[in-house]
Short mmCIF file of C-alpha atoms in Angstrom, two decimals:
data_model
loop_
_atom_site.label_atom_id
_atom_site.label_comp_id
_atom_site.label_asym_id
_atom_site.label_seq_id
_atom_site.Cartn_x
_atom_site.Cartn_y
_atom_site.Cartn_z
CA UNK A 27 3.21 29.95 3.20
CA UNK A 28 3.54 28.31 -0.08
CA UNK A 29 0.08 27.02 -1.74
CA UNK A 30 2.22 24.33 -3.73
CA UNK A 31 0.99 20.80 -3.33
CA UNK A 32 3.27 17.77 -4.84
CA UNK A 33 1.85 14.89 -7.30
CA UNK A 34 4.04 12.03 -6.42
CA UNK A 35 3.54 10.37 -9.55
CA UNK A 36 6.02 10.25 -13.09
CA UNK A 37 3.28 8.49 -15.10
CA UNK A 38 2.38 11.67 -17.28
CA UNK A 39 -1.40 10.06 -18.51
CA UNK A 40 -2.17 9.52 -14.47
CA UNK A 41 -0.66 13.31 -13.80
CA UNK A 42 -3.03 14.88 -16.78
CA UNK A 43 -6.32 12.91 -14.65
CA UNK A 44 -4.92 13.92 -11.10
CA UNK A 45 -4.25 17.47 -12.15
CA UNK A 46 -7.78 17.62 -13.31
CA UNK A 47 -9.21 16.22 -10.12
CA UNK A 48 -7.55 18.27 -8.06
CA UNK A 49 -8.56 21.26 -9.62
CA UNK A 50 -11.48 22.08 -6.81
CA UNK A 51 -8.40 22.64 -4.32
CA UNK A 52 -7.31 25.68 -6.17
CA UNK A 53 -3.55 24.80 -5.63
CA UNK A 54 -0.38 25.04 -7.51
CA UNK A 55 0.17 20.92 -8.45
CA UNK A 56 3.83 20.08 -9.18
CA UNK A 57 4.55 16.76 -10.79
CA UNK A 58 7.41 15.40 -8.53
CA UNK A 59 9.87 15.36 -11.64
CA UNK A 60 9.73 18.78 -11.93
CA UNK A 61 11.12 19.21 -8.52
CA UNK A 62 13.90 16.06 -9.34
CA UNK A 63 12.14 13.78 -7.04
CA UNK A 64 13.13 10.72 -8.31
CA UNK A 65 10.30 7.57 -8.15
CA UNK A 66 10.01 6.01 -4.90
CA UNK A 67 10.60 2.27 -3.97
CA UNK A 68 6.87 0.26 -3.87
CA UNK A 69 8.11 -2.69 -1.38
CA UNK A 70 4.77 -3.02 -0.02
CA UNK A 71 1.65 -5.58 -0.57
CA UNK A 72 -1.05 -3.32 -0.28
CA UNK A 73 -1.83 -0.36 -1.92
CA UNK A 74 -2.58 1.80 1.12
CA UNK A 75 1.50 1.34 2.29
CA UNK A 76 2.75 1.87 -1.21
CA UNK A 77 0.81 5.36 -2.00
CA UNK A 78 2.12 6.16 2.17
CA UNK A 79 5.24 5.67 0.64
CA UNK A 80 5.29 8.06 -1.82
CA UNK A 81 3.46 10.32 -0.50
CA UNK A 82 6.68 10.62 2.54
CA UNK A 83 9.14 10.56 0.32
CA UNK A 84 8.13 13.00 -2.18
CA UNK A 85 7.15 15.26 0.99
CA UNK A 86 10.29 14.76 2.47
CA UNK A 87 12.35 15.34 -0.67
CA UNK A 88 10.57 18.83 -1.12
CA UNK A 89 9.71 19.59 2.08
CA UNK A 90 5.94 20.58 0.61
CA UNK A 91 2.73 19.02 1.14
CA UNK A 92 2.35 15.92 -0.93
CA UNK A 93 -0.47 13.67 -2.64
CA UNK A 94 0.25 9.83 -3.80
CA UNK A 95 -2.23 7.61 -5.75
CA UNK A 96 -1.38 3.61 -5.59
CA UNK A 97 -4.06 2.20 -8.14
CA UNK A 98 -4.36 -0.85 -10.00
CA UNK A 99 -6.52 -3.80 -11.23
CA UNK A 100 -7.54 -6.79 -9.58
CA UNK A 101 -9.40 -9.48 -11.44
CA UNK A 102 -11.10 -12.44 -9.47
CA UNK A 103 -9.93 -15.13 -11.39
CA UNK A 104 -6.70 -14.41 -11.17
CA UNK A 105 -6.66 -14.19 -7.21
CA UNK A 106 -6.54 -10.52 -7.64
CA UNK A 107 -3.64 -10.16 -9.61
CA UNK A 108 -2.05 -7.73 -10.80
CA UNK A 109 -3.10 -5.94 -7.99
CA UNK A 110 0.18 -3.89 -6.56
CA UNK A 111 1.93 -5.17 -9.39
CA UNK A 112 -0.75 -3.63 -12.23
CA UNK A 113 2.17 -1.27 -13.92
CA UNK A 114 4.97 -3.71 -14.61
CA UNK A 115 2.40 -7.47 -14.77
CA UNK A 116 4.45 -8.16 -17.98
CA UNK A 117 7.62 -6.87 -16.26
CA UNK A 118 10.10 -4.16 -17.34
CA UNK A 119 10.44 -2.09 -18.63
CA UNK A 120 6.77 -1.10 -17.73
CA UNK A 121 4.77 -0.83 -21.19
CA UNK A 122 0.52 -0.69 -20.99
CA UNK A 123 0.48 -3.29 -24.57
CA UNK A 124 2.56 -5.45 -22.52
CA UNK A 125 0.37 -5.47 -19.61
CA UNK A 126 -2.29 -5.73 -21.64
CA UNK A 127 -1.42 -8.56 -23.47
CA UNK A 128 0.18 -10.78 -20.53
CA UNK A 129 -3.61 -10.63 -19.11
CA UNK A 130 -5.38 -11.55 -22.20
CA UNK A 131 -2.85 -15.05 -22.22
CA UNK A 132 -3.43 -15.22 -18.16
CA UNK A 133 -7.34 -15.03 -19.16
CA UNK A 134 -7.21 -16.60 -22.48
CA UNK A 135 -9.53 -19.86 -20.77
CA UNK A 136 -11.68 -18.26 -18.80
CA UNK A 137 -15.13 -17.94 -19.53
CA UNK A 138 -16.75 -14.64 -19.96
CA UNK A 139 -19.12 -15.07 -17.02
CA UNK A 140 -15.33 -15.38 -14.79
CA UNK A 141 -14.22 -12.06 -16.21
CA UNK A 142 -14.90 -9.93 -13.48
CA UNK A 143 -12.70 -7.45 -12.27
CA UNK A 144 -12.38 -4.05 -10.45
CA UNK A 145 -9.54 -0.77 -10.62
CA UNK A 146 -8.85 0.12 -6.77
CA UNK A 147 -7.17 3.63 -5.81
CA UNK A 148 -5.69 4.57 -2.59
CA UNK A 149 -5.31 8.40 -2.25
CA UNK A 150 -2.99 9.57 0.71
CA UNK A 151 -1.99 13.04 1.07
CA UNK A 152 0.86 14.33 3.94
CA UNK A 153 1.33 17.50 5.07
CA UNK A 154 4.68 17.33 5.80
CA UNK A 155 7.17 13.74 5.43
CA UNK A 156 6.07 12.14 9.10
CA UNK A 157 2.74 13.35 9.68
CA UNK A 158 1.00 11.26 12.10
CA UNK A 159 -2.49 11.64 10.53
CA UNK A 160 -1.53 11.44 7.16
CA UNK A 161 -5.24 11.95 5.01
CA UNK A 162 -6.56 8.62 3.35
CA UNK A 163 -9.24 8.07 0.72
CA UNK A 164 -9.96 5.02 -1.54
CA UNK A 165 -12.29 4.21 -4.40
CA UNK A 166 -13.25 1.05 -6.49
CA UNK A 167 -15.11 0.94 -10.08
CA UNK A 168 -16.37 -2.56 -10.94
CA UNK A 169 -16.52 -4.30 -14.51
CA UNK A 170 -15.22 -7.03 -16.72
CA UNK A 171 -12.50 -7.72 -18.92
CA UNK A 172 -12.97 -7.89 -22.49
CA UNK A 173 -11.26 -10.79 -24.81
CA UNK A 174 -9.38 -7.63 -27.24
CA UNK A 175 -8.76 -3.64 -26.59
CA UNK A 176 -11.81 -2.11 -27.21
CA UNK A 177 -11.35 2.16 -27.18
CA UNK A 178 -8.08 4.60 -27.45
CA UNK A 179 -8.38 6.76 -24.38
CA UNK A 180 -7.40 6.32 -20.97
CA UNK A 181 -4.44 4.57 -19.93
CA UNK A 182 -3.48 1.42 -17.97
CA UNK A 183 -5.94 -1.72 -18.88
CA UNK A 184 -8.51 0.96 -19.92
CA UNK A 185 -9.50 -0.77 -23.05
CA UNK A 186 -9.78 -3.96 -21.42
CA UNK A 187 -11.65 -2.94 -18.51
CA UNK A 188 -15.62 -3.38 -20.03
CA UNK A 189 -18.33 -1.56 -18.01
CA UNK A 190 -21.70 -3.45 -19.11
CA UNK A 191 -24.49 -0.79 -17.76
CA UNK A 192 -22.55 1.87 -20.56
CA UNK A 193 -22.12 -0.65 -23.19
CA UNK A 194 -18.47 0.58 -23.02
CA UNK A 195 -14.86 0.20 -21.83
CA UNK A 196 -12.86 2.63 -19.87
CA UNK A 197 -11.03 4.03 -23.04
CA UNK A 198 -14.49 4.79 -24.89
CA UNK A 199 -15.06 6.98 -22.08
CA UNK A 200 -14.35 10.99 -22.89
CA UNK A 201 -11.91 12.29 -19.55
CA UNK A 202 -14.94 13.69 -17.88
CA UNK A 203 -17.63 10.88 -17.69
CA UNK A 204 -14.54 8.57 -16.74
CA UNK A 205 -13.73 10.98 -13.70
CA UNK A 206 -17.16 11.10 -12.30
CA UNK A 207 -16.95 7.12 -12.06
CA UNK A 208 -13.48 5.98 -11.79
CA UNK A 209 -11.85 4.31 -8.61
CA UNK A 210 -9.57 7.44 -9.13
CA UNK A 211 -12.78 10.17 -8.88
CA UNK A 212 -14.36 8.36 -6.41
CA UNK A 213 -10.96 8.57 -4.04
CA UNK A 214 -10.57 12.14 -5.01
CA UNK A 215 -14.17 13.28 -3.41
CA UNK A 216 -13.96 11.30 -0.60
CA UNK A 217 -10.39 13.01 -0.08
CA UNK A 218 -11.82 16.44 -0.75
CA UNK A 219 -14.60 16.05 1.84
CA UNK A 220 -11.81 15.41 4.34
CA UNK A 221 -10.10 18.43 3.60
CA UNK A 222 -13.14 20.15 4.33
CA UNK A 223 -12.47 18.99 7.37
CA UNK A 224 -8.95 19.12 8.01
CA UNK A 225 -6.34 21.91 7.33
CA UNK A 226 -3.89 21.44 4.52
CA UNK A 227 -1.49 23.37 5.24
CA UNK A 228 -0.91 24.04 9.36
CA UNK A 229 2.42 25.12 11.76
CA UNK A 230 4.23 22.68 12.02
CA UNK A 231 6.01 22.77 15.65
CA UNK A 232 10.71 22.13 15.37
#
């Protein structure tokens, strides 16, 4: 039976951190491009049904087991926004300045104290397209957002996203320290536990 597990994700930064957290699985991880599974459609308005999504499609395109992340941020004073819509706020093509900068004007009058904000992740991973107990994990990290970048690692709104208690944002942090506290590390151990508990790859009956 083959150990290969598919990333249903194109965004190369995001596939570098998932590889890396899936590491403790032991498993071959294929980026879904590699096995010409185009991106899948994101109708949804939650992040749970979008990352379901792709999960089933990429599972049913390869006929392997398949993992999905739906992530993005939601700040408060913007009703939660961008929320689902995090990778194309400033619309497409999808570009992280963009993004960037289309929240800095959405945010440009509101106070510092009203800059609160958190990254949400939704982890689902299928062991085949319609499995009926597909395996669901989620994470938040909390923090602010800053009034100019601030750092040159990570990816997304990174070095927006301020975390007060480290005296740092999300793109100061080196890959490591980010993956012990990101929304995206805290999914991934709450997904691996599961697994502990569930089989990853089983018989499926025709």
């Amino acid at each position: 039976m083959s150990r290969k597990l598919v990333l249903a994700s194109n965004n190369a930064k995001k596939t570098i951190e998932m590889q890396t957290l899936l590491a403790p699985l032991g498993l071959k991880i294929v980026p879904q491009a590699q096995l010409g599974v185009e991106e899948a459609e994101e109708p949804h308005f939650t992040f749970i049904e979008n990352a379901l999504a792709k999960a089933r499609h990429a599972a049913a395109v390869t006929g392997l087991p398949a993992i999905s992340d739906d992530s993005g941020l939601c700040v408060t004073a913007l009703g939660g926004a961008p929320g689902v819509h995090s990778a194309r706020f400033a619309g497409e093509p999808k570009s992280d300045e963009r993004n960037n900068q289309f929240l800095l004007e959405q945010l440009s009058n509101v106070p510092e104290s009203g800059r609160n904000a958190w990254y949400y992740c939704c982890l689902v991973l299928v062991r085949y397209a319609d499995d009926p107990c597909p395996m669901i994990a989620d994470g938040q990290w909390h923090g602010f957002i800053l009034d100019a970048p601030r750092g040159e690692g990570g990816f997304g709104y990174d070095p927006l996203f301020w975390l007060p208690e480290l005296g740092k944002s999300a793109a100061e942090l080196d890959p490591a320290h980010k993956n012990v506290l990101s929304h995206r590390g805290t999914a991934m151990r709450r997904l691996l536990e599961r697994l502990q508990e569930q089989p990853l790859f089983i018989q499926r009956r025709n």
